[in-house]
Amino acid sequence: MSALAPSAFRVTQAGLNAISVAQSAQSRISITAFSLGAAAGYTPTLADTALHGLEVFPKTPPSSFVRVTSTSIDVVCVVPATAGPFLYGEIGLFLEDGTLFALAAYPEIQSKVTSAVNGIANSITFHAILDVGTATSVVQVLVAAPGVASELPSTNFVSGPTFIPGTPGAVI
């Protein structure tokens, strides 16, 4: 199962501040983890600093990332088939110091099960499309291989479905 972004991801004020500091210092920030929370039905704001609900899937490194445009990236987050069951409604992206970088929420609670009706395990893949403006040069993503920082590629573009507001939140 591939879940597209539940709503537009909102980069938090803390995330924007981290970008600004990195740009001034000519350094980088690293998105190192995502997690799922139990809240839903809200619109993320600049002021958010944490998930609104209890964390139901622990912080885990993203699986991959690609540049979508010159100002946006797609951070791919996979919840394995062995995780669950649990209910969730929000996903947060975190920097290496634990700062909430971006947040998205579904309108309603979703269910993660450990197996489908036919006994086939299901995983969930989230595509977190982030508009970071001209800051793509200072935002890096640390993927599942521990301790390996990867710079955003300049010629790798998203293929396949992406989130479009008003469309279903999942593709099977």
XYZ file of C-alpha atoms in Angstrom:
172
model
C 0.000 0.000 0.000
C 1.309 3.425 -0.839
C -0.145 6.331 1.105
C 0.231 9.705 -0.442
C 0.645 12.722 1.757
C -2.425 13.097 3.987
C -2.499 16.825 3.377
C 0.047 19.339 2.290
C 3.092 19.096 4.508
C 3.682 22.288 6.425
C 7.291 23.191 7.171
C 7.240 24.489 10.744
C 8.678 27.787 11.933
C 11.399 25.785 13.714
C 12.150 24.106 10.377
C 12.297 27.457 8.586
C 14.563 28.828 11.331
C 16.908 25.835 10.929
C 17.047 26.480 7.178
C 17.840 30.155 7.770
C 20.625 29.364 10.246
C 22.110 26.778 7.869
C 22.022 29.211 4.957
C 23.736 31.910 7.030
C 26.397 29.496 8.261
C 26.786 27.923 4.816
C 26.069 24.532 6.381
C 23.285 21.980 6.083
C 20.412 20.558 8.068
C 19.507 16.876 8.001
C 16.068 15.300 8.021
C 16.833 12.080 9.885
C 13.490 10.615 10.949
C 9.748 10.445 10.556
C 7.100 9.203 12.955
C 3.343 8.735 13.026
C 0.964 10.166 15.596
C -2.565 9.392 16.756
C -4.176 12.796 16.025
C -6.112 13.737 12.876
C -8.537 16.349 11.612
C -6.386 19.438 12.073
C -4.389 21.737 9.825
C -0.668 21.918 10.692
C 0.609 25.417 11.467
C 3.936 27.206 11.541
C 3.798 27.142 15.339
C 3.689 23.330 15.645
C 6.634 21.873 17.559
C 5.457 18.277 18.055
C 2.930 15.740 16.867
C -0.531 16.620 18.193
C -1.256 13.056 19.304
C 0.680 10.275 20.950
C 3.444 8.773 18.837
C 2.176 5.403 17.535
C 5.080 4.557 15.211
C 8.542 5.443 16.519
C 11.025 7.745 14.823
C 12.541 5.894 11.877
C 14.900 7.084 9.117
C 13.333 7.908 5.741
C 13.854 5.312 3.000
C 14.812 7.634 0.158
C 14.284 11.068 -1.338
C 14.207 12.753 -4.712
C 14.124 16.292 -6.031
C 10.676 17.041 -7.456
C 11.413 20.551 -8.742
C 14.143 23.099 -8.147
C 12.316 24.139 -4.948
C 10.776 20.931 -3.623
C 11.768 17.454 -2.490
C 9.932 14.179 -1.915
C 11.008 12.420 1.284
C 9.870 8.783 1.063
C 8.942 7.197 4.406
C 8.105 3.494 4.686
C 6.275 1.786 7.539
C 7.143 -1.927 7.233
C 4.558 -4.691 6.965
C 5.593 -6.022 10.380
C 4.592 -2.785 12.154
C 1.197 -2.514 13.762
C -1.600 -2.771 14.180
C -2.229 0.841 15.195
C -4.347 3.876 14.362
C -2.662 7.026 13.025
C -3.582 10.354 11.503
C -0.452 12.464 11.270
C 3.145 12.201 10.109
C 6.039 14.348 11.232
C 9.528 14.782 9.788
C 12.334 15.480 12.253
C 15.824 16.959 12.144
C 18.774 15.232 13.769
C 18.368 17.275 16.976
C 14.702 16.201 17.302
C 13.216 19.423 15.917
C 9.885 18.935 14.128
C 10.723 20.073 10.590
C 7.402 19.418 8.830
C 3.984 18.005 9.659
C 0.900 16.713 7.828
C -2.436 15.396 9.081
C -5.237 13.309 7.614
C -8.812 14.542 7.997
C -9.700 11.233 9.704
C -7.884 8.502 11.623
C -6.320 5.782 9.456
C -5.698 2.139 10.345
C -2.425 0.239 9.908
C -2.907 -3.498 10.007
C -0.264 -6.201 9.935
C -1.932 -8.261 7.221
C -4.471 -7.869 4.466
C -7.605 -9.987 4.005
C -5.674 -12.521 1.910
C -2.943 -12.852 4.533
C -0.547 -10.666 2.566
C 1.354 -8.257 4.771
C 0.925 -4.570 3.985
C 3.415 -1.779 4.309
C 2.705 1.931 3.933
C 4.816 4.296 1.869
C 4.368 8.026 2.493
C 5.537 10.629 -0.013
C 6.282 13.808 1.928
C 6.442 16.520 -0.724
C 8.166 19.539 0.831
C 8.469 22.975 -0.727
C 11.687 24.380 0.717
C 12.099 27.228 -1.756
C 15.689 27.960 -2.693
C 16.922 26.037 0.363
C 17.276 22.684 -1.414
C 21.041 23.148 -1.235
C 21.025 23.181 2.601
C 18.446 20.442 3.216
C 19.758 16.900 3.160
C 18.063 13.636 4.038
C 19.709 10.850 5.997
C 18.195 7.620 4.744
C 17.890 4.178 6.332
C 21.629 3.402 6.002
C 22.865 4.773 9.360
C 25.378 7.599 9.287
C 25.213 8.131 5.534
C 24.309 11.642 4.442
C 23.147 11.980 0.869
C 22.961 15.239 -0.988
C 19.879 15.920 -3.039
C 20.500 14.824 -6.621
C 20.033 17.447 -9.282
C 18.631 15.205 -12.010
C 16.461 12.686 -10.148
C 12.755 13.412 -10.513
C 9.715 11.802 -8.897
C 7.953 9.193 -10.957
C 4.601 7.707 -10.145
C 1.720 9.215 -8.185
C 2.093 12.289 -6.034
C -0.386 13.925 -3.678
C -2.984 16.194 -5.214
C -5.393 17.916 -2.798
C -8.878 16.448 -2.985
C -7.731 13.017 -4.176
C -7.848 9.801 -2.142
C -5.088 9.462 0.456
C -3.916 6.022 -0.608
C -3.076 4.010 -3.672
C -3.119 0.215 -3.467
